[in-house]
Amino acid sequence: MSKLIIGNQKMYMNREDVISFVEMLKTVSCDDVIVCPSFPYLEYYKDVVKVGAQNVSTADNGAYTGEVSSSQLQSLNVPYCIVGHSERREYQKETDEEINQKINKLLEKNITPILCIGEKMEERQNKSTETVIKRELDADLKGLSTETVEKIIIAYEPIWAIGTGLTPTSEEIDDAMQFIKNYLKERLNVMNITVLYGGSVSEKNVDELNTIASIDGYLIGGASSKPDAFKYIIASQSK
Ligand code: PEP
């Protein structure tokens, strides 16, 4: 089954890179593709692919220099937004409480949150992956109804796999996908949820990852700013 492909282009690209990336996207079928560029480039992509932002403010509007609100995203018809990425949790010290606020702000404006969760290397080594997943899901989705949670996209991204070239085994990824789906079913009666895998997905490992049925899609960092790699990953869905 074809998987949803979401590219998180982080802060990798400048205007020229974006322009040639858009040209590449025009040559492929982007039905199940979402690109999340830096804010200034959202408009560049909108005619060829669905777009998402990489962050949103917890505030509605006002004197918050450098922030972008959910209503500003809505006014630009941006349908998706990443929240809780581990880089923001680490560098901007984003808390689960703030992530929960951001999810609420997005949902109020009918923007789909793409919520990132996942464990650190030492947490995997001491077998607390499931504890971390539960803790993050409980805190980040606090107060949300079943129907609301079903609108969210969850990205399981082991922090130690992001940008490192390391990935969990296929069995470990499958276990995490099943665990997230079962936990949300037991806890909130969520029957329909899209769960992505993220962490060093590339043109080299995507064919193998495509065989894992429980993965509904990918959140792709580094390879989503490399036109050939991203094109290969998109094309791998129609093999
Ligand atoms: C990410 O940052 O969401 C990510 C998955 O990065 P990479 O693909 O580079 O590991």
mmCIF file of N, CA and C in Angstrom, residues 11 13 21 48 54 75 114-117 148 162 177 207 216 229:
data_model
loop_
_atom_site.group_PDB
_atom_site.id
_atom_site.type_symbol
_atom_site.label_atom_id
_atom_site.label_comp_id
_atom_site.label_asym_id
_atom_site.label_seq_id
_atom_site.Cartn_x
_atom_site.Cartn_y
_atom_site.Cartn_z
ATOM 1 N N MET A 11 15.935 23.784 7.951
ATOM 2 C CA MET A 11 16.459 25.085 7.513
ATOM 3 C C MET A 11 17.552 24.845 6.459
ATOM 4 N N MET A 13 17.380 24.761 3.007
ATOM 5 C CA MET A 13 17.405 25.227 1.605
ATOM 6 C C MET A 13 17.308 26.736 1.464
ATOM 7 N N PHE A 21 13.793 22.555 -6.593
ATOM 8 C CA PHE A 21 13.041 21.447 -5.988
ATOM 9 C C PHE A 21 11.603 21.431 -6.505
ATOM 10 N N VAL A 48 2.135 23.153 -6.417
ATOM 11 C CA VAL A 48 2.507 21.808 -6.889
ATOM 12 C C VAL A 48 2.302 20.699 -5.875
ATOM 13 N N GLN A 54 6.566 24.207 9.799
ATOM 14 C CA GLN A 54 7.420 23.416 10.694
ATOM 15 C C GLN A 54 7.176 23.755 12.160
ATOM 16 N N SER A 75 -4.649 31.786 7.168
ATOM 17 C CA SER A 75 -4.875 32.812 6.150
ATOM 18 C C SER A 75 -4.073 32.535 4.875
ATOM 19 N N ILE A 114 1.028 17.529 12.826
ATOM 20 C CA ILE A 114 1.858 16.325 12.626
ATOM 21 C C ILE A 114 2.721 16.245 13.883
ATOM 22 N N LEU A 115 2.295 15.400 14.816
ATOM 23 C CA LEU A 115 2.930 15.373 16.142
ATOM 24 C C LEU A 115 4.095 14.382 16.175
ATOM 25 N N CYS A 116 5.281 14.875 16.531
ATOM 26 C CA CYS A 116 6.475 14.011 16.601
ATOM 27 C C CYS A 116 6.708 13.543 18.037
ATOM 28 N N ILE A 117 6.918 12.244 18.167
ATOM 29 C CA ILE A 117 7.262 11.665 19.469
ATOM 30 C C ILE A 117 8.394 10.656 19.259
ATOM 31 N N THR A 148 -11.121 14.145 17.733
ATOM 32 C CA THR A 148 -10.073 15.131 17.475
ATOM 33 C C THR A 148 -8.733 14.434 17.265
ATOM 34 N N ILE A 162 17.439 10.255 14.053
ATOM 35 C CA ILE A 162 17.271 11.466 13.239
ATOM 36 C C ILE A 162 18.622 11.997 12.785
ATOM 37 N N MET A 177 4.948 1.065 15.867
ATOM 38 C CA MET A 177 3.718 1.455 15.148
ATOM 39 C C MET A 177 2.501 0.791 15.805
ATOM 40 N N ASP A 207 12.906 1.066 0.183
ATOM 41 C CA ASP A 207 12.261 -0.130 -0.381
ATOM 42 C C ASP A 207 12.000 -1.166 0.710
ATOM 43 N N ASP A 216 2.243 3.891 8.098
ATOM 44 C CA ASP A 216 1.304 4.566 7.178
ATOM 45 C C ASP A 216 1.995 5.606 6.309
ATOM 46 N N ALA A 229 16.919 12.038 -4.170
ATOM 47 C CA ALA A 229 16.523 11.105 -3.109
ATOM 48 C C ALA A 229 15.013 11.170 -2.881
#
